[in-house]
Amino acid sequence: MLNYEVFKPEEQPTQAAMEAFMSPEIFALFAALDHDLQETYQIKPKFSYSNCAMNQNIWRGWNIKYQKSGRSFCTIYPQQDYFLALVPGTSFKVRNKENVKEVMLAVALRKEALQAKK
């Protein structure tokens, strides 16, 4: 099942519901990435619902956006037994700690690119 098939657009999922949907192991990876993004970049997560129908609705449903000064650093799309992390220009299917490290590296490169544009 996909995110949008489980969670209603008018009701933001609870942490417990997300953990049950993603699996405790995958939710722990999400929580670690969430913590690293908040601590490293002082970014507050923002829940949002997307109706995007691309790629057989994989991007549709609740997501968590990490933005700073209006610039997107990363958006996470919870799915069953994994989550997608979208860093502008690249997407990652996260299932293990190595994938989390790849996402953090991509976010660091994104930050550098944004700073270079200033």
JSON list of C-alpha atoms in Angstrom, two decimals:
[
{"chain": "A", "resi": 1, "resn": "MET", "atom": "CA", "xyz": [0.00, 0.00, 0.00]},
{"chain": "A", "resi": 2, "resn": "LEU", "atom": "CA", "xyz": [1.06, 3.56, -0.66]},
{"chain": "A", "resi": 3, "resn": "ASN", "atom": "CA", "xyz": [1.01, 6.47, 1.76]},
{"chain": "A", "resi": 4, "resn": "TYR", "atom": "CA", "xyz": [-2.08, 8.12, 0.25]},
{"chain": "A", "resi": 5, "resn": "GLU", "atom": "CA", "xyz": [-4.03, 4.84, 0.46]},
{"chain": "A", "resi": 6, "resn": "VAL", "atom": "CA", "xyz": [-3.50, 4.68, 4.23]},
{"chain": "A", "resi": 7, "resn": "PHE", "atom": "CA", "xyz": [-3.53, 8.29, 5.44]},
{"chain": "A", "resi": 8, "resn": "LYS", "atom": "CA", "xyz": [-6.40, 10.69, 4.76]},
{"chain": "A", "resi": 9, "resn": "PRO", "atom": "CA", "xyz": [-5.51, 14.11, 3.32]},
{"chain": "A", "resi": 10, "resn": "GLU", "atom": "CA", "xyz": [-7.49, 15.95, 6.00]},
{"chain": "A", "resi": 11, "resn": "GLU", "atom": "CA", "xyz": [-5.78, 14.21, 8.92]},
{"chain": "A", "resi": 12, "resn": "GLN", "atom": "CA", "xyz": [-2.02, 14.44, 9.50]},
{"chain": "A", "resi": 13, "resn": "PRO", "atom": "CA", "xyz": [-0.70, 11.02, 10.56]},
{"chain": "A", "resi": 14, "resn": "THR", "atom": "CA", "xyz": [0.53, 10.57, 14.10]},
{"chain": "A", "resi": 15, "resn": "GLN", "atom": "CA", "xyz": [4.04, 9.41, 14.89]},
{"chain": "A", "resi": 16, "resn": "ALA", "atom": "CA", "xyz": [2.67, 6.02, 16.01]},
{"chain": "A", "resi": 17, "resn": "ALA", "atom": "CA", "xyz": [0.68, 5.60, 12.79]},
{"chain": "A", "resi": 18, "resn": "MET", "atom": "CA", "xyz": [3.73, 6.47, 10.68]},
{"chain": "A", "resi": 19, "resn": "GLU", "atom": "CA", "xyz": [5.89, 4.01, 12.61]},
{"chain": "A", "resi": 20, "resn": "ALA", "atom": "CA", "xyz": [3.32, 1.22, 12.18]},
{"chain": "A", "resi": 21, "resn": "PHE", "atom": "CA", "xyz": [3.04, 1.96, 8.44]},
{"chain": "A", "resi": 22, "resn": "MET", "atom": "CA", "xyz": [6.76, 2.30, 7.73]},
{"chain": "A", "resi": 23, "resn": "SER", "atom": "CA", "xyz": [7.91, -0.47, 10.17]},
{"chain": "A", "resi": 24, "resn": "PRO", "atom": "CA", "xyz": [9.81, 0.23, 13.40]},
{"chain": "A", "resi": 25, "resn": "GLU", "atom": "CA", "xyz": [13.19, -0.31, 11.71]},
{"chain": "A", "resi": 26, "resn": "ILE", "atom": "CA", "xyz": [12.49, 2.11, 8.86]},
{"chain": "A", "resi": 27, "resn": "PHE", "atom": "CA", "xyz": [10.87, 4.62, 11.20]},
{"chain": "A", "resi": 28, "resn": "ALA", "atom": "CA", "xyz": [14.08, 4.57, 13.28]},
{"chain": "A", "resi": 29, "resn": "LEU", "atom": "CA", "xyz": [16.03, 5.51, 10.13]},
{"chain": "A", "resi": 30, "resn": "PHE", "atom": "CA", "xyz": [13.55, 8.30, 9.42]},
{"chain": "A", "resi": 31, "resn": "ALA", "atom": "CA", "xyz": [13.83, 9.56, 13.02]},
{"chain": "A", "resi": 32, "resn": "ALA", "atom": "CA", "xyz": [17.65, 9.57, 12.77]},
{"chain": "A", "resi": 33, "resn": "LEU", "atom": "CA", "xyz": [17.54, 11.52, 9.50]},
{"chain": "A", "resi": 34, "resn": "ASP", "atom": "CA", "xyz": [14.96, 13.93, 10.93]},
{"chain": "A", "resi": 35, "resn": "HIS", "atom": "CA", "xyz": [17.18, 14.52, 13.98]},
{"chain": "A", "resi": 36, "resn": "ASP", "atom": "CA", "xyz": [20.31, 15.05, 11.86]},
{"chain": "A", "resi": 37, "resn": "LEU", "atom": "CA", "xyz": [18.55, 17.52, 9.54]},
{"chain": "A", "resi": 38, "resn": "GLN", "atom": "CA", "xyz": [17.12, 19.51, 12.45]},
{"chain": "A", "resi": 39, "resn": "GLU", "atom": "CA", "xyz": [20.38, 19.59, 14.42]},
{"chain": "A", "resi": 40, "resn": "THR", "atom": "CA", "xyz": [22.79, 20.16, 11.53]},
{"chain": "A", "resi": 41, "resn": "TYR", "atom": "CA", "xyz": [20.78, 22.77, 9.62]},
{"chain": "A", "resi": 42, "resn": "GLN", "atom": "CA", "xyz": [18.40, 24.13, 12.28]},
{"chain": "A", "resi": 43, "resn": "ILE", "atom": "CA", "xyz": [15.46, 23.19, 10.07]},
{"chain": "A", "resi": 44, "resn": "LYS", "atom": "CA", "xyz": [12.00, 22.51, 11.44]},
{"chain": "A", "resi": 45, "resn": "PRO", "atom": "CA", "xyz": [10.02, 19.80, 9.62]},
{"chain": "A", "resi": 46, "resn": "LYS", "atom": "CA", "xyz": [6.72, 20.78, 8.05]},
{"chain": "A", "resi": 47, "resn": "PHE", "atom": "CA", "xyz": [4.05, 18.20, 7.23]},
{"chain": "A", "resi": 48, "resn": "SER", "atom": "CA", "xyz": [2.30, 18.67, 3.92]},
{"chain": "A", "resi": 49, "resn": "TYR", "atom": "CA", "xyz": [-0.08, 16.68, 1.72]},
{"chain": "A", "resi": 50, "resn": "SER", "atom": "CA", "xyz": [0.70, 16.26, -1.97]},
{"chain": "A", "resi": 51, "resn": "ASN", "atom": "CA", "xyz": [-1.67, 15.20, -4.75]},
{"chain": "A", "resi": 52, "resn": "CYS", "atom": "CA", "xyz": [1.17, 14.57, -7.20]},
{"chain": "A", "resi": 53, "resn": "ALA", "atom": "CA", "xyz": [0.28, 11.61, -9.44]},
{"chain": "A", "resi": 54, "resn": "MET", "atom": "CA", "xyz": [3.73, 11.06, -10.98]},
{"chain": "A", "resi": 55, "resn": "ASN", "atom": "CA", "xyz": [5.28, 7.57, -10.99]},
{"chain": "A", "resi": 56, "resn": "GLN", "atom": "CA", "xyz": [2.06, 5.71, -10.19]},
{"chain": "A", "resi": 57, "resn": "ASN", "atom": "CA", "xyz": [1.24, 8.03, -7.26]},
{"chain": "A", "resi": 58, "resn": "ILE", "atom": "CA", "xyz": [4.46, 7.27, -5.36]},
{"chain": "A", "resi": 59, "resn": "TRP", "atom": "CA", "xyz": [4.81, 11.00, -4.50]},
{"chain": "A", "resi": 60, "resn": "ARG", "atom": "CA", "xyz": [1.16, 11.36, -3.47]},
{"chain": "A", "resi": 61, "resn": "GLY", "atom": "CA", "xyz": [0.22, 11.59, 0.20]},
{"chain": "A", "resi": 62, "resn": "TRP", "atom": "CA", "xyz": [1.75, 13.03, 3.34]},
{"chain": "A", "resi": 63, "resn": "ASN", "atom": "CA", "xyz": [5.33, 14.23, 3.24]},
{"chain": "A", "resi": 64, "resn": "ILE", "atom": "CA", "xyz": [7.71, 16.05, 5.53]},
{"chain": "A", "resi": 65, "resn": "LYS", "atom": "CA", "xyz": [9.47, 19.10, 4.12]},
{"chain": "A", "resi": 66, "resn": "TYR", "atom": "CA", "xyz": [12.75, 20.54, 5.38]},
{"chain": "A", "resi": 67, "resn": "GLN", "atom": "CA", "xyz": [13.15, 24.10, 4.13]},
{"chain": "A", "resi": 68, "resn": "LYS", "atom": "CA", "xyz": [15.17, 27.09, 5.18]},
{"chain": "A", "resi": 69, "resn": "SER", "atom": "CA", "xyz": [14.62, 30.64, 3.97]},
{"chain": "A", "resi": 70, "resn": "GLY", "atom": "CA", "xyz": [12.14, 29.31, 1.43]},
{"chain": "A", "resi": 71, "resn": "ARG", "atom": "CA", "xyz": [14.69, 26.91, -0.07]},
{"chain": "A", "resi": 72, "resn": "SER", "atom": "CA", "xyz": [14.05, 23.19, -0.12]},
{"chain": "A", "resi": 73, "resn": "PHE", "atom": "CA", "xyz": [16.74, 21.00, 1.41]},
{"chain": "A", "resi": 74, "resn": "CYS", "atom": "CA", "xyz": [14.90, 17.66, 1.56]},
{"chain": "A", "resi": 75, "resn": "THR", "atom": "CA", "xyz": [11.39, 16.22, 1.42]},
{"chain": "A", "resi": 76, "resn": "ILE", "atom": "CA", "xyz": [10.59, 12.82, 2.90]},
{"chain": "A", "resi": 77, "resn": "TYR", "atom": "CA", "xyz": [7.75, 10.65, 1.63]},
{"chain": "A", "resi": 78, "resn": "PRO", "atom": "CA", "xyz": [6.91, 7.81, 4.07]},
{"chain": "A", "resi": 79, "resn": "GLN", "atom": "CA", "xyz": [6.03, 4.51, 2.40]},
{"chain": "A", "resi": 80, "resn": "GLN", "atom": "CA", "xyz": [5.47, 0.97, 3.58]},
{"chain": "A", "resi": 81, "resn": "ASP", "atom": "CA", "xyz": [8.83, -0.57, 4.57]},
{"chain": "A", "resi": 82, "resn": "TYR", "atom": "CA", "xyz": [10.89, 2.37, 3.22]},
{"chain": "A", "resi": 83, "resn": "PHE", "atom": "CA", "xyz": [10.77, 6.09, 2.67]},
{"chain": "A", "resi": 84, "resn": "LEU", "atom": "CA", "xyz": [11.69, 8.30, -0.23]},
{"chain": "A", "resi": 85, "resn": "ALA", "atom": "CA", "xyz": [13.97, 11.26, 0.37]},
{"chain": "A", "resi": 86, "resn": "LEU", "atom": "CA", "xyz": [13.89, 13.91, -2.33]},
{"chain": "A", "resi": 87, "resn": "VAL", "atom": "CA", "xyz": [16.80, 16.33, -2.39]},
{"chain": "A", "resi": 88, "resn": "PRO", "atom": "CA", "xyz": [16.33, 18.70, -5.35]},
{"chain": "A", "resi": 89, "resn": "GLY", "atom": "CA", "xyz": [17.80, 16.89, -8.34]},
{"chain": "A", "resi": 90, "resn": "THR", "atom": "CA", "xyz": [18.02, 13.45, -6.69]},
{"chain": "A", "resi": 91, "resn": "SER", "atom": "CA", "xyz": [15.74, 10.96, -4.98]},
{"chain": "A", "resi": 92, "resn": "PHE", "atom": "CA", "xyz": [16.70, 8.15, -2.61]},
{"chain": "A", "resi": 93, "resn": "LYS", "atom": "CA", "xyz": [14.82, 5.03, -1.58]},
{"chain": "A", "resi": 94, "resn": "VAL", "atom": "CA", "xyz": [15.88, 4.72, 2.05]},
{"chain": "A", "resi": 95, "resn": "ARG", "atom": "CA", "xyz": [16.01, 1.25, 3.60]},
{"chain": "A", "resi": 96, "resn": "ASN", "atom": "CA", "xyz": [19.28, 1.28, 5.60]},
{"chain": "A", "resi": 97, "resn": "LYS", "atom": "CA", "xyz": [21.85, 3.47, 7.37]},
{"chain": "A", "resi": 98, "resn": "GLU", "atom": "CA", "xyz": [23.99, 3.79, 4.24]},
{"chain": "A", "resi": 99, "resn": "ASN", "atom": "CA", "xyz": [21.04, 5.35, 2.42]},
{"chain": "A", "resi": 100, "resn": "VAL", "atom": "CA", "xyz": [20.64, 7.86, 5.27]},
{"chain": "A", "resi": 101, "resn": "LYS", "atom": "CA", "xyz": [24.32, 8.83, 4.91]},
{"chain": "A", "resi": 102, "resn": "GLU", "atom": "CA", "xyz": [23.80, 9.32, 1.15]},
{"chain": "A", "resi": 103, "resn": "VAL", "atom": "CA", "xyz": [20.85, 11.63, 1.81]},
{"chain": "A", "resi": 104, "resn": "MET", "atom": "CA", "xyz": [22.83, 13.69, 4.34]},
{"chain": "A", "resi": 105, "resn": "LEU", "atom": "CA", "xyz": [25.69, 14.04, 1.84]},
{"chain": "A", "resi": 106, "resn": "ALA", "atom": "CA", "xyz": [23.25, 15.17, -0.86]},
{"chain": "A", "resi": 107, "resn": "VAL", "atom": "CA", "xyz": [21.74, 17.73, 1.55]},
{"chain": "A", "resi": 108, "resn": "ALA", "atom": "CA", "xyz": [25.22, 19.04, 2.39]},
{"chain": "A", "resi": 109, "resn": "LEU", "atom": "CA", "xyz": [25.96, 19.44, -1.33]},
{"chain": "A", "resi": 110, "resn": "ARG", "atom": "CA", "xyz": [22.59, 21.17, -1.77]},
{"chain": "A", "resi": 111, "resn": "LYS", "atom": "CA", "xyz": [23.46, 23.63, 1.00]},
{"chain": "A", "resi": 112, "resn": "GLU", "atom": "CA", "xyz": [26.83, 24.37, -0.62]},
{"chain": "A", "resi": 113, "resn": "ALA", "atom": "CA", "xyz": [25.17, 24.95, -3.98]},
{"chain": "A", "resi": 114, "resn": "LEU", "atom": "CA", "xyz": [22.65, 27.35, -2.45]},
{"chain": "A", "resi": 115, "resn": "GLN", "atom": "CA", "xyz": [25.41, 29.26, -0.65]},
{"chain": "A", "resi": 116, "resn": "ALA", "atom": "CA", "xyz": [27.41, 29.53, -3.87]},
{"chain": "A", "resi": 117, "resn": "LYS", "atom": "CA", "xyz": [24.43, 31.22, -5.56]},
{"chain": "A", "resi": 118, "resn": "LYS", "atom": "CA", "xyz": [24.41, 34.06, -3.00]}
]
